[in-house]
XYZ file of C-alpha atoms in Angstrom:
356
model
C 11.299 30.998 77.859
C 12.938 32.854 74.928
C 13.471 36.499 75.906
C 14.989 39.374 73.934
C 16.239 42.404 75.859
C 16.677 45.607 73.818
C 18.806 48.565 74.911
C 20.311 51.225 72.662
C 22.363 52.682 75.530
C 25.812 53.931 74.599
C 27.057 54.340 78.179
C 26.725 52.313 81.370
C 24.610 53.651 84.226
C 21.858 52.485 86.537
C 19.498 51.510 83.714
C 22.202 49.413 82.091
C 23.046 47.725 85.390
C 19.335 46.819 85.572
C 19.464 45.223 82.102
C 22.612 43.218 82.788
C 21.553 42.054 86.265
C 18.135 41.040 84.926
C 19.634 39.241 81.932
C 22.207 37.323 83.957
C 19.650 36.368 86.611
C 17.251 35.030 83.978
C 20.047 33.035 82.349
C 20.852 31.527 85.747
C 17.191 30.518 86.063
C 17.346 28.561 82.824
C 15.720 31.002 80.399
C 17.005 31.472 76.837
C 18.177 35.102 76.657
C 19.092 37.321 73.697
C 20.269 40.928 73.623
C 19.921 43.648 70.955
C 22.357 46.568 71.268
C 24.068 49.333 69.325
C 27.628 49.027 67.984
C 30.186 49.759 70.730
C 27.576 49.174 73.397
C 29.051 48.592 76.881
C 26.415 45.953 77.681
C 27.870 42.820 76.005
C 30.904 42.696 78.280
C 28.643 42.643 81.337
C 26.220 39.893 80.277
C 26.762 36.156 80.407
C 25.755 35.528 76.805
C 27.699 34.023 73.908
C 28.320 36.333 70.900
C 25.760 34.507 68.762
C 22.987 35.615 71.127
C 23.874 39.301 70.852
C 22.332 41.183 67.937
C 24.035 44.433 66.946
C 21.884 46.978 65.100
C 22.076 50.762 64.560
C 19.033 51.431 66.828
C 19.445 55.092 65.881
C 16.091 56.401 67.055
C 12.383 55.619 67.387
C 11.909 55.839 63.589
C 14.811 53.573 62.577
C 12.810 51.431 60.144
C 15.681 49.140 59.022
C 16.466 48.235 62.639
C 12.778 47.623 63.341
C 12.484 45.290 60.369
C 15.589 43.364 61.373
C 14.231 43.008 64.898
C 10.960 41.697 63.429
C 12.850 39.070 61.425
C 15.008 38.154 64.413
C 11.976 37.678 66.692
C 10.327 35.371 64.150
C 13.490 33.467 63.338
C 14.396 32.867 66.985
C 10.766 32.365 68.060
C 11.134 34.949 70.805
C 8.343 34.847 73.393
C 9.046 38.157 75.187
C 10.578 41.376 73.867
C 11.623 43.715 76.686
C 12.684 47.279 75.761
C 14.463 49.631 78.147
C 14.834 53.041 76.491
C 12.117 55.291 75.091
C 13.610 55.334 71.605
C 13.525 51.522 71.593
C 9.829 51.210 72.450
C 8.584 51.781 68.901
C 11.145 49.331 67.482
C 10.055 46.675 69.967
C 6.390 47.376 69.201
C 7.032 46.882 65.481
C 8.964 43.679 66.132
C 6.031 42.193 68.026
C 3.053 43.508 66.040
C 3.142 40.671 63.482
C 4.148 38.122 66.106
C 0.952 37.997 68.103
C 2.247 35.318 70.455
C 5.180 37.511 71.471
C 4.720 39.743 74.506
C 5.970 43.314 74.464
C 7.221 44.585 77.831
C 8.862 47.958 78.476
C 10.614 49.351 81.520
C 10.448 53.061 82.273
C 13.624 54.033 84.134
C 13.292 57.843 84.181
C 10.846 60.603 85.088
C 11.055 62.510 81.790
C 7.863 62.772 79.775
C 7.129 60.499 76.870
C 5.841 62.006 73.610
C 2.640 61.478 71.649
C 4.279 58.809 69.485
C 4.411 56.582 72.555
C 0.618 56.592 72.868
C 0.631 54.412 69.751
C 3.827 52.424 70.285
C 2.929 51.443 73.850
C -0.682 50.589 73.069
C 0.225 46.935 72.555
C 2.542 46.663 75.558
C 1.566 43.872 77.936
C 3.107 45.813 80.793
C 5.134 48.966 81.279
C 7.264 48.512 84.365
C 7.844 51.613 86.478
C 11.000 51.354 88.594
C 9.439 53.463 91.368
C 6.128 54.896 92.476
C 7.341 58.295 91.273
C 7.756 56.937 87.730
C 4.311 55.331 87.929
C 2.764 58.660 88.970
C 4.407 60.358 86.002
C 3.096 57.690 83.620
C -0.431 58.065 84.977
C -0.263 61.854 84.709
C 0.614 61.606 81.004
C -2.464 59.408 80.316
C -0.640 57.435 77.646
C -1.307 54.048 79.264
C -4.294 52.419 80.883
C -3.979 51.429 84.520
C -3.802 47.698 83.733
C -0.623 48.228 81.736
C 1.353 49.835 84.580
C 3.293 47.651 87.026
C 5.444 49.134 89.792
C 8.508 46.975 90.385
C 11.207 48.791 92.368
C 14.776 48.283 91.213
C 16.717 45.437 92.738
C 20.322 45.207 93.874
C 22.504 42.124 93.742
C 23.186 42.262 97.468
C 25.627 39.347 97.237
C 28.066 41.658 95.420
C 28.425 43.761 98.579
C 29.983 41.359 101.066
C 32.825 43.846 101.687
C 35.200 40.995 102.637
C 38.381 42.460 101.140
C 41.448 44.382 102.291
C 40.233 48.013 102.359
C 43.694 49.469 102.903
C 45.176 47.585 99.946
C 42.255 48.600 97.738
C 42.685 52.275 98.659
C 46.425 52.098 97.953
C 45.689 50.577 94.562
C 43.474 53.504 93.546
C 45.966 56.053 94.849
C 44.396 56.996 98.182
C 45.814 57.038 101.730
C 45.015 53.603 103.214
C 43.682 54.929 106.516
C 41.698 57.913 105.208
C 38.128 58.916 105.859
C 36.552 58.458 102.433
C 33.533 60.260 101.003
C 32.454 59.587 97.452
C 29.900 59.569 94.709
C 29.375 57.350 91.689
C 27.534 58.356 88.541
C 27.918 59.597 85.017
C 29.280 63.109 84.769
C 26.028 64.779 83.754
C 24.843 68.248 84.729
C 21.647 66.955 86.359
C 23.750 64.879 88.773
C 24.968 68.174 90.283
C 28.454 66.907 91.028
C 29.444 70.570 91.366
C 27.320 70.742 94.532
C 29.169 67.682 95.843
C 32.516 69.402 95.195
C 31.425 72.631 96.907
C 30.179 70.636 99.894
C 33.450 68.692 100.023
C 35.344 71.976 100.385
C 33.482 72.555 103.674
C 34.427 69.167 105.137
C 37.853 68.928 106.827
C 40.364 66.058 106.671
C 38.457 63.585 104.472
C 39.412 62.411 100.996
C 36.814 62.610 98.218
C 36.271 60.534 95.095
C 33.986 60.796 92.084
C 33.721 57.698 89.905
C 32.048 58.054 86.519
C 32.727 58.991 82.933
C 31.846 62.083 80.943
C 29.538 60.889 78.116
C 30.372 63.939 75.992
C 33.141 63.574 73.424
C 34.650 66.964 74.275
C 34.761 66.517 78.048
C 32.462 69.500 78.476
C 31.152 68.250 81.841
C 34.359 66.994 83.466
C 36.550 70.003 82.614
C 34.482 72.558 84.598
C 34.332 70.124 87.519
C 38.121 69.771 87.521
C 38.441 73.559 87.406
C 36.035 73.883 90.330
C 38.118 71.437 92.395
C 41.132 73.721 91.926
C 39.106 76.856 92.701
C 37.813 75.542 96.046
C 41.247 74.296 97.136
C 40.585 70.553 96.948
C 43.268 69.548 94.458
C 45.040 67.272 96.980
C 41.862 65.761 98.436
C 39.479 65.267 95.500
C 40.045 62.464 92.982
C 38.332 61.708 89.663
C 38.412 57.942 89.177
C 36.699 57.645 85.788
C 35.216 54.231 85.025
C 35.745 51.697 87.803
C 35.062 47.994 87.263
C 34.981 47.285 90.993
C 32.429 49.878 92.030
C 31.102 47.586 94.755
C 34.508 47.637 96.470
C 34.601 51.422 96.286
C 31.149 51.623 97.893
C 32.272 49.257 100.643
C 35.427 51.329 101.191
C 33.512 54.602 101.586
C 32.595 56.001 104.968
C 29.898 58.186 103.375
C 28.244 58.052 99.948
C 26.763 61.257 98.518
C 24.091 61.723 95.862
C 23.644 65.430 95.075
C 21.429 64.858 92.028
C 18.515 67.102 91.068
C 16.482 64.165 89.745
C 16.459 60.432 90.417
C 13.649 58.132 89.364
C 14.857 55.537 91.871
C 18.535 55.952 92.705
C 20.018 52.503 92.083
C 23.493 53.456 93.275
C 21.955 54.776 96.500
C 20.458 51.338 97.121
C 23.831 49.767 96.263
C 25.591 51.989 98.809
C 22.999 50.931 101.380
C 23.606 47.270 100.497
C 27.298 47.892 101.226
C 26.396 49.201 104.679
C 27.677 52.675 103.797
C 26.033 55.741 105.303
C 24.267 57.810 102.615
C 23.607 61.521 102.177
C 21.157 62.165 99.337
C 19.191 65.089 98.020
C 15.411 64.870 98.248
C 14.724 63.576 94.768
C 11.553 61.578 94.162
C 13.564 58.374 93.900
C 15.751 58.941 96.954
C 12.703 59.628 99.107
C 11.380 56.166 98.218
C 14.670 54.426 98.989
C 15.822 56.243 102.147
C 14.009 56.675 105.437
C 15.401 60.015 106.596
C 17.633 59.876 109.695
C 17.160 56.086 109.909
C 18.671 54.551 106.781
C 20.325 57.738 105.481
C 20.113 61.515 105.585
C 18.012 63.474 103.084
C 18.814 67.127 102.343
C 17.244 69.760 100.054
C 18.381 69.751 96.434
C 21.097 72.344 95.871
C 21.718 73.044 99.577
C 25.512 72.756 99.714
C 25.719 73.661 103.418
C 23.215 70.967 104.393
C 25.066 68.388 102.281
C 28.347 69.300 103.997
C 26.822 69.258 107.489
C 25.279 65.836 106.878
C 28.647 64.461 105.702
C 30.388 65.860 108.789
C 27.709 64.401 111.068
C 28.094 60.926 109.591
C 31.897 61.034 109.610
C 31.898 62.014 113.283
C 29.182 59.609 114.404
C 27.593 57.313 111.820
C 25.687 55.508 114.543
C 23.526 52.663 113.258
C 22.590 54.267 109.930
C 24.864 52.035 107.845
C 23.652 48.889 109.619
C 19.993 49.819 109.188
C 20.629 50.797 105.566
C 22.072 47.361 104.805
C 19.113 45.653 106.468
C 16.679 47.779 104.449
C 18.465 47.071 101.169
C 18.362 43.334 101.801
C 14.700 43.417 102.820
C 13.272 45.796 100.209
C 15.603 46.023 97.245
C 16.965 42.559 96.551
C 17.595 41.545 92.955
C 15.850 38.220 93.583
C 12.589 39.998 94.435
C 12.805 42.213 91.329
C 13.505 39.286 88.994
C 10.711 37.217 90.562
C 8.191 39.967 89.823
C 9.409 40.544 86.250
C 9.441 36.811 85.586
C 5.799 36.655 86.720
C 4.920 39.343 84.163
C 6.664 37.375 81.414
C 4.789 34.195 82.348
C 1.317 35.678 82.937
C -1.484 34.863 80.470
């Protein structure tokens, strides 16, 4: 099957991991995959596609007519059977690219809880399916009344559990990233965005003795307007020697395996892919009660859920897990393998592609 994935993302987060894992899995299954991206997109270096199968277009916004026309020509020239769009601003471009190619299916994935606008009532009208990555996203789509019920498919995110074997030298890895090899390690991974509430993580860290703390992720702003206040906060709470900003890390799975506790302090998560990845690594998780986290974690069994913004509760949960993690990490790994495998996600998406 000839499949074109479209993503105008300019940074690499959970949604982009979804695109690359899906693309590489479909390639491994024998499908003919293509990818449309913006210039300087981070996606091409993560996908197993030759350069001639990667189309670079401006993809400026939902009304980028030149990009839409080029996508239309590309779909016809390559005889694409499925166009799958992953960001809201790409939906209208994908709809245009398939409107004159009646044999081409238009599929969209909705990765976030934010509302769509009235334009999407028209651009998504022809979508075969709109995939919601969680029940929370599906509820939001239904509430907006943009789609009919037949168009909505709930397919929870999947994690490539094979990446989290954790069969490496932890002490050597910690030395390599500048940390004491025998430390208790608490960390978080995610773009440095305000809604991730990394400041709450830092304030909680200041209440936890002895441990080392890491935050892996880049500031998407050109001026560093998110990272700079976080660095200042680290100094203010007296964590300069115990809190480390790692920036972009290619081996995030090793970092998750090396952690004793993973923390998600976010104020909103549609699913929480990195939470599921931490669970797949067998790492104990503390997460705020976002809609997504509540679907992924069974409180006190596969992780600990705490109220959003409650720094004291975050700190107490970290301390509890550092002192006695019990079976939470083991049960978390079992749950990730059973419920959130990449194979299951790709199977369900592949069925949508192939359905009449």
